[in-house]
Amino acid sequence: MNDTGVGGDVFFVLVGAILVFAMHGGFAFLEVGTVRQKNQVNALVKILVDFALSTVTYFFVGYAVAYGTTFLVNAAALSGGGDGFELQGLTLVKFFFLTTFAAAIPAIISGGIAERMKFWPQCLATVALVGIVYPLFEGLIWNGNFGFQSWLETSFGAPFHDFAGSVVVHAVGGWIALAAVLLLGARIGRYDRNGNPVGIPPSSLPWLAMGSWMLCVGWFGFNVMTAGSLEGASGLVAINSLMAMAGGILVALLVGRNDPGFVHNGALAGLVAVCAGSDVMHPVGSLVVGGVAGAVFVIGFGYCQNRLKIDDVLGVWPLHGICGAWGGIAAGFFGLEAFGGLGGVSPMSQLIGTALGILYASAAGVAVYGLLKTTMGLRLTPEEEHLGADLAIHKISANPEHDMGR
């Protein structure tokens, strides 16, 4: 490829990285709008610190675990080629892009464990998850490590297809979050002495909505720029993402009976589900996949909170864990030519790959958060939780002038 072509690819992937980086602001404000006001500062600090920790950890450890490439070489190799680094640093900008994906794992988990998790144990969890846990599965699926994809292709005619991470990113993050939430326990006052749920409404629907909008906009970088080059860019991916988002919104509106929280999360549910097959499905198939995801989130959120008594504050398990798994499986059917797709997928490979992601993430979540619970503890004290994470951890609230009267 000539210098101009490489430069175009560098810019293309860089724009995608910036868009997905902006999504982390969406994660932050979605949490800010959902948690109580006394925990808003903590939500903002957690997401930003998790991103910084993820960047450093993925640079030194995680990227090498997934792709076998280290950045500990001389500067000339980084910028001008050699030692695996292409002209103009294309590998470097791809690292930036993939870092924003890796950092989504702790950002997803953050919403589930909100309002009662200690700060430093979560920082250590981020390092373990982004350094080892996530890259092992990422490399298994996206880099063909350990021969798993080759086995699926030989056995069932196609490897596990997860174009933009319905399972690799979202389901893995969601199922790790479920383990963390179960080990952490419910917030004080979330359920009464008889086990009946006590409603805790969102603190700010405008902030929640802004978070959803930021995520929706950035998602087109998340999906489209996964192609990795201008030549590989696909308008089909963009339209499929759009249709799935619309389906998720409309079905969540109906099933959720006009609830604004469900509507804004319904958009995200549709986008989570379409990631895996956005490059092979027909737009009508994507509309269906996104619509089903919208219903899955609304029903799953209620079942999780009210029947299972799992205090997953933002509903990250139903949103990312279950809808991500649905997207992984759905790609194996709606990607088939019989359903208007482009083909090249295997339903059995999708089922096996998705099941492996769920089992792996669940086990890893129990291991990481179980070890932290045993050694450091996970929860704030009852007094700290009552005061709120903002003042207990950061010594300042979202409205500092109000602190003077305390």
PDB file of N, CA, C and O in Angstrom, residues 126-167:
ATOM      1  N   THR A 126      -9.723  -3.526  37.527  1.00  0.00           N
ATOM      2  CA  THR A 126      -9.523  -3.014  36.173  1.00  0.00           C
ATOM      3  C   THR A 126      -8.194  -3.483  35.601  1.00  0.00           C
ATOM      4  O   THR A 126      -8.113  -3.926  34.452  1.00  0.00           O
ATOM      5  N   VAL A 127      -7.141  -3.397  36.396  1.00  0.00           N
ATOM      6  CA  VAL A 127      -5.819  -3.828  35.933  1.00  0.00           C
ATOM      7  C   VAL A 127      -5.818  -5.310  35.582  1.00  0.00           C
ATOM      8  O   VAL A 127      -5.298  -5.721  34.531  1.00  0.00           O
ATOM      9  N   ALA A 128      -6.413  -6.137  36.433  1.00  0.00           N
ATOM     10  CA  ALA A 128      -6.447  -7.580  36.179  1.00  0.00           C
ATOM     11  C   ALA A 128      -7.289  -7.910  34.957  1.00  0.00           C
ATOM     12  O   ALA A 128      -6.905  -8.737  34.116  1.00  0.00           O
ATOM     13  N   LEU A 129      -8.430  -7.250  34.826  1.00  0.00           N
ATOM     14  CA  LEU A 129      -9.347  -7.560  33.727  1.00  0.00           C
ATOM     15  C   LEU A 129      -8.795  -7.111  32.383  1.00  0.00           C
ATOM     16  O   LEU A 129      -8.884  -7.840  31.385  1.00  0.00           O
ATOM     17  N   VAL A 130      -8.227  -5.911  32.333  1.00  0.00           N
ATOM     18  CA  VAL A 130      -7.728  -5.369  31.069  1.00  0.00           C
ATOM     19  C   VAL A 130      -6.338  -5.922  30.726  1.00  0.00           C
ATOM     20  O   VAL A 130      -5.980  -6.012  29.555  1.00  0.00           O
ATOM     21  N   GLY A 131      -5.592  -6.314  31.745  1.00  0.00           N
ATOM     22  CA  GLY A 131      -4.262  -6.842  31.497  1.00  0.00           C
ATOM     23  C   GLY A 131      -4.255  -8.304  31.077  1.00  0.00           C
ATOM     24  O   GLY A 131      -3.468  -8.704  30.211  1.00  0.00           O
ATOM     25  N   ILE A 132      -5.141  -9.103  31.652  1.00  0.00           N
ATOM     26  CA  ILE A 132      -5.110 -10.541  31.415  1.00  0.00           C
ATOM     27  C   ILE A 132      -6.448 -11.110  30.943  1.00  0.00           C
ATOM     28  O   ILE A 132      -6.530 -11.768  29.900  1.00  0.00           O
ATOM     29  N   VAL A 133      -7.493 -10.886  31.702  1.00  0.00           N
ATOM     30  CA  VAL A 133      -8.773 -11.578  31.470  1.00  0.00           C
ATOM     31  C   VAL A 133      -9.353 -11.260  30.095  1.00  0.00           C
ATOM     32  O   VAL A 133      -9.617 -12.171  29.292  1.00  0.00           O
ATOM     33  N   TYR A 134      -9.574  -9.992  29.816  1.00  0.00           N
ATOM     34  CA  TYR A 134     -10.150  -9.616  28.520  1.00  0.00           C
ATOM     35  C   TYR A 134      -9.232  -9.953  27.352  1.00  0.00           C
ATOM     36  O   TYR A 134      -9.690 -10.533  26.351  1.00  0.00           O
ATOM     37  N   PRO A 135      -7.927  -9.628  27.402  1.00  0.00           N
ATOM     38  CA  PRO A 135      -7.071  -9.926  26.240  1.00  0.00           C
ATOM     39  C   PRO A 135      -6.987 -11.409  25.890  1.00  0.00           C
ATOM     40  O   PRO A 135      -6.828 -11.754  24.711  1.00  0.00           O
ATOM     41  N   LEU A 136      -7.080 -12.284  26.875  1.00  0.00           N
ATOM     42  CA  LEU A 136      -7.042 -13.721  26.568  1.00  0.00           C
ATOM     43  C   LEU A 136      -8.210 -14.116  25.671  1.00  0.00           C
ATOM     44  O   LEU A 136      -8.040 -14.843  24.685  1.00  0.00           O
ATOM     45  N   PHE A 137      -9.392 -13.628  25.987  1.00  0.00           N
ATOM     46  CA  PHE A 137     -10.560 -13.963  25.163  1.00  0.00           C
ATOM     47  C   PHE A 137     -10.546 -13.178  23.858  1.00  0.00           C
ATOM     48  O   PHE A 137     -10.911 -13.702  22.801  1.00  0.00           O
ATOM     49  N   GLU A 138     -10.106 -11.926  23.908  1.00  0.00           N
ATOM     50  CA  GLU A 138      -9.980 -11.111  22.701  1.00  0.00           C
ATOM     51  C   GLU A 138      -9.062 -11.790  21.688  1.00  0.00           C
ATOM     52  O   GLU A 138      -9.386 -11.909  20.495  1.00  0.00           O
ATOM     53  N   GLY A 139      -7.890 -12.238  22.152  1.00  0.00           N
ATOM     54  CA  GLY A 139      -6.942 -12.903  21.263  1.00  0.00           C
ATOM     55  C   GLY A 139      -7.464 -14.225  20.741  1.00  0.00           C
ATOM     56  O   GLY A 139      -7.203 -14.613  19.589  1.00  0.00           O
ATOM     57  N   LEU A 140      -8.210 -14.937  21.580  1.00  0.00           N
ATOM     58  CA  LEU A 140      -8.802 -16.212  21.174  1.00  0.00           C
ATOM     59  C   LEU A 140      -9.732 -16.033  19.983  1.00  0.00           C
ATOM     60  O   LEU A 140      -9.711 -16.812  19.025  1.00  0.00           O
ATOM     61  N   ILE A 141     -10.548 -14.974  20.011  1.00  0.00           N
ATOM     62  CA  ILE A 141     -11.564 -14.755  18.977  1.00  0.00           C
ATOM     63  C   ILE A 141     -11.045 -13.907  17.820  1.00  0.00           C
ATOM     64  O   ILE A 141     -11.228 -14.252  16.649  1.00  0.00           O
ATOM     65  N   TRP A 142     -10.365 -12.808  18.114  1.00  0.00           N
ATOM     66  CA  TRP A 142     -10.009 -11.851  17.067  1.00  0.00           C
ATOM     67  C   TRP A 142      -8.604 -12.056  16.495  1.00  0.00           C
ATOM     68  O   TRP A 142      -8.288 -11.470  15.469  1.00  0.00           O
ATOM     69  N   ASN A 143      -7.786 -12.859  17.157  1.00  0.00           N
ATOM     70  CA  ASN A 143      -6.445 -13.100  16.622  1.00  0.00           C
ATOM     71  C   ASN A 143      -6.186 -14.576  16.346  1.00  0.00           C
ATOM     72  O   ASN A 143      -5.085 -14.944  15.947  1.00  0.00           O
ATOM     73  N   GLY A 144      -7.181 -15.411  16.554  1.00  0.00           N
ATOM     74  CA  GLY A 144      -7.030 -16.835  16.261  1.00  0.00           C
ATOM     75  C   GLY A 144      -6.095 -17.581  17.189  1.00  0.00           C
ATOM     76  O   GLY A 144      -5.573 -18.648  16.829  1.00  0.00           O
ATOM     77  N   ASN A 145      -5.877 -17.063  18.388  1.00  0.00           N
ATOM     78  CA  ASN A 145      -4.967 -17.710  19.336  1.00  0.00           C
ATOM     79  C   ASN A 145      -5.512 -19.064  19.808  1.00  0.00           C
ATOM     80  O   ASN A 145      -6.733 -19.256  19.889  1.00  0.00           O
ATOM     81  N   PHE A 146      -4.621 -19.963  20.123  1.00  0.00           N
ATOM     82  CA  PHE A 146      -4.924 -21.273  20.721  1.00  0.00           C
ATOM     83  C   PHE A 146      -5.716 -22.206  19.797  1.00  0.00           C
ATOM     84  O   PHE A 146      -6.165 -23.267  20.224  1.00  0.00           O
ATOM     85  N   GLY A 147      -5.938 -21.828  18.546  1.00  0.00           N
ATOM     86  CA  GLY A 147      -6.563 -22.708  17.582  1.00  0.00           C
ATOM     87  C   GLY A 147      -8.047 -22.914  17.722  1.00  0.00           C
ATOM     88  O   GLY A 147      -8.638 -23.750  17.016  1.00  0.00           O
ATOM     89  N   PHE A 148      -8.708 -22.145  18.594  1.00  0.00           N
ATOM     90  CA  PHE A 148     -10.151 -22.326  18.812  1.00  0.00           C
ATOM     91  C   PHE A 148     -10.953 -22.015  17.555  1.00  0.00           C
ATOM     92  O   PHE A 148     -11.852 -22.776  17.157  1.00  0.00           O
ATOM     93  N   GLN A 149     -10.639 -20.887  16.904  1.00  0.00           N
ATOM     94  CA  GLN A 149     -11.375 -20.507  15.695  1.00  0.00           C
ATOM     95  C   GLN A 149     -11.140 -21.513  14.565  1.00  0.00           C
ATOM     96  O   GLN A 149     -12.075 -21.841  13.811  1.00  0.00           O
ATOM     97  N   SER A 150      -9.937 -22.005  14.447  1.00  0.00           N
ATOM     98  CA  SER A 150      -9.648 -23.010  13.413  1.00  0.00           C
ATOM     99  C   SER A 150     -10.440 -24.286  13.660  1.00  0.00           C
ATOM    100  O   SER A 150     -10.950 -24.910  12.715  1.00  0.00           O
ATOM    101  N   TRP A 151     -10.559 -24.665  14.910  1.00  0.00           N
ATOM    102  CA  TRP A 151     -11.348 -25.862  15.248  1.00  0.00           C
ATOM    103  C   TRP A 151     -12.816 -25.677  14.880  1.00  0.00           C
ATOM    104  O   TRP A 151     -13.446 -26.578  14.307  1.00  0.00           O
ATOM    105  N   LEU A 152     -13.362 -24.511  15.204  1.00  0.00           N
ATOM    106  CA  LEU A 152     -14.766 -24.250  14.857  1.00  0.00           C
ATOM    107  C   LEU A 152     -14.967 -24.292  13.346  1.00  0.00           C
ATOM    108  O   LEU A 152     -15.954 -24.878  12.857  1.00  0.00           O
ATOM    109  N   GLU A 153     -14.053 -23.680  12.613  1.00  0.00           N
ATOM    110  CA  GLU A 153     -14.178 -23.652  11.159  1.00  0.00           C
ATOM    111  C   GLU A 153     -14.103 -25.059  10.578  1.00  0.00           C
ATOM    112  O   GLU A 153     -14.880 -25.417   9.679  1.00  0.00           O
ATOM    113  N   THR A 154     -13.194 -25.858  11.094  1.00  0.00           N
ATOM    114  CA  THR A 154     -13.061 -27.238  10.609  1.00  0.00           C
ATOM    115  C   THR A 154     -14.284 -28.072  10.971  1.00  0.00           C
ATOM    116  O   THR A 154     -14.773 -28.880  10.163  1.00  0.00           O
ATOM    117  N   SER A 155     -14.806 -27.860  12.155  1.00  0.00           N
ATOM    118  CA  SER A 155     -15.907 -28.682  12.652  1.00  0.00           C
ATOM    119  C   SER A 155     -17.269 -28.251  12.126  1.00  0.00           C
ATOM    120  O   SER A 155     -18.137 -29.098  11.856  1.00  0.00           O
ATOM    121  N   PHE A 156     -17.485 -26.949  11.978  1.00  0.00           N
ATOM    122  CA  PHE A 156     -18.828 -26.453  11.669  1.00  0.00           C
ATOM    123  C   PHE A 156     -18.893 -25.544  10.444  1.00  0.00           C
ATOM    124  O   PHE A 156     -19.941 -24.961  10.164  1.00  0.00           O
ATOM    125  N   GLY A 157     -17.792 -25.382   9.740  1.00  0.00           N
ATOM    126  CA  GLY A 157     -17.807 -24.662   8.474  1.00  0.00           C
ATOM    127  C   GLY A 157     -17.505 -23.186   8.545  1.00  0.00           C
ATOM    128  O   GLY A 157     -17.331 -22.540   7.512  1.00  0.00           O
ATOM    129  N   ALA A 158     -17.448 -22.630   9.737  1.00  0.00           N
ATOM    130  CA  ALA A 158     -17.146 -21.202   9.889  1.00  0.00           C
ATOM    131  C   ALA A 158     -16.663 -20.945  11.306  1.00  0.00           C
ATOM    132  O   ALA A 158     -17.097 -21.625  12.244  1.00  0.00           O
ATOM    133  N   PRO A 159     -15.766 -19.984  11.501  1.00  0.00           N
ATOM    134  CA  PRO A 159     -15.338 -19.622  12.853  1.00  0.00           C
ATOM    135  C   PRO A 159     -16.437 -18.835  13.566  1.00  0.00           C
ATOM    136  O   PRO A 159     -17.467 -18.487  12.970  1.00  0.00           O
ATOM    137  N   PHE A 160     -16.215 -18.560  14.825  1.00  0.00           N
ATOM    138  CA  PHE A 160     -17.134 -17.710  15.574  1.00  0.00           C
ATOM    139  C   PHE A 160     -17.032 -16.292  15.041  1.00  0.00           C
ATOM    140  O   PHE A 160     -15.954 -15.706  14.997  1.00  0.00           O
ATOM    141  N   HIS A 161     -18.160 -15.725  14.631  1.00  0.00           N
ATOM    142  CA  HIS A 161     -18.183 -14.413  13.988  1.00  0.00           C
ATOM    143  C   HIS A 161     -18.675 -13.361  14.978  1.00  0.00           C
ATOM    144  O   HIS A 161     -19.829 -13.379  15.397  1.00  0.00           O
ATOM    145  N   ASP A 162     -17.779 -12.459  15.356  1.00  0.00           N
ATOM    146  CA  ASP A 162     -18.140 -11.370  16.261  1.00  0.00           C
ATOM    147  C   ASP A 162     -17.452 -10.110  15.764  1.00  0.00           C
ATOM    148  O   ASP A 162     -16.420  -9.686  16.289  1.00  0.00           O
ATOM    149  N   PHE A 163     -18.032  -9.508  14.749  1.00  0.00           N
ATOM    150  CA  PHE A 163     -17.386  -8.420  14.027  1.00  0.00           C
ATOM    151  C   PHE A 163     -16.945  -7.290  14.947  1.00  0.00           C
ATOM    152  O   PHE A 163     -15.796  -6.841  14.897  1.00  0.00           O
ATOM    153  N   ALA A 164     -17.837  -6.798  15.799  1.00  0.00           N
ATOM    154  CA  ALA A 164     -17.500  -5.629  16.619  1.00  0.00           C
ATOM    155  C   ALA A 164     -17.736  -5.858  18.107  1.00  0.00           C
ATOM    156  O   ALA A 164     -17.800  -4.891  18.861  1.00  0.00           O
ATOM    157  N   GLY A 165     -17.879  -7.105  18.535  1.00  0.00           N
ATOM    158  CA  GLY A 165     -17.791  -7.352  19.964  1.00  0.00           C
ATOM    159  C   GLY A 165     -19.057  -7.529  20.768  1.00  0.00           C
ATOM    160  O   GLY A 165     -19.054  -7.222  21.967  1.00  0.00           O
ATOM    161  N   SER A 166     -20.142  -8.022  20.188  1.00  0.00           N
ATOM    162  CA  SER A 166     -21.326  -8.320  21.003  1.00  0.00           C
ATOM    163  C   SER A 166     -20.965  -9.233  22.169  1.00  0.00           C
ATOM    164  O   SER A 166     -21.446  -9.049  23.294  1.00  0.00           O
ATOM    165  N   VAL A 167     -20.122 -10.217  21.889  1.00  0.00           N
ATOM    166  CA  VAL A 167     -19.698 -11.167  22.924  1.00  0.00           C
ATOM    167  C   VAL A 167     -18.340 -10.790  23.493  1.00  0.00           C
ATOM    168  O   VAL A 167     -18.168 -10.704  24.710  1.00  0.00           O
TER     169      VAL A 167
END
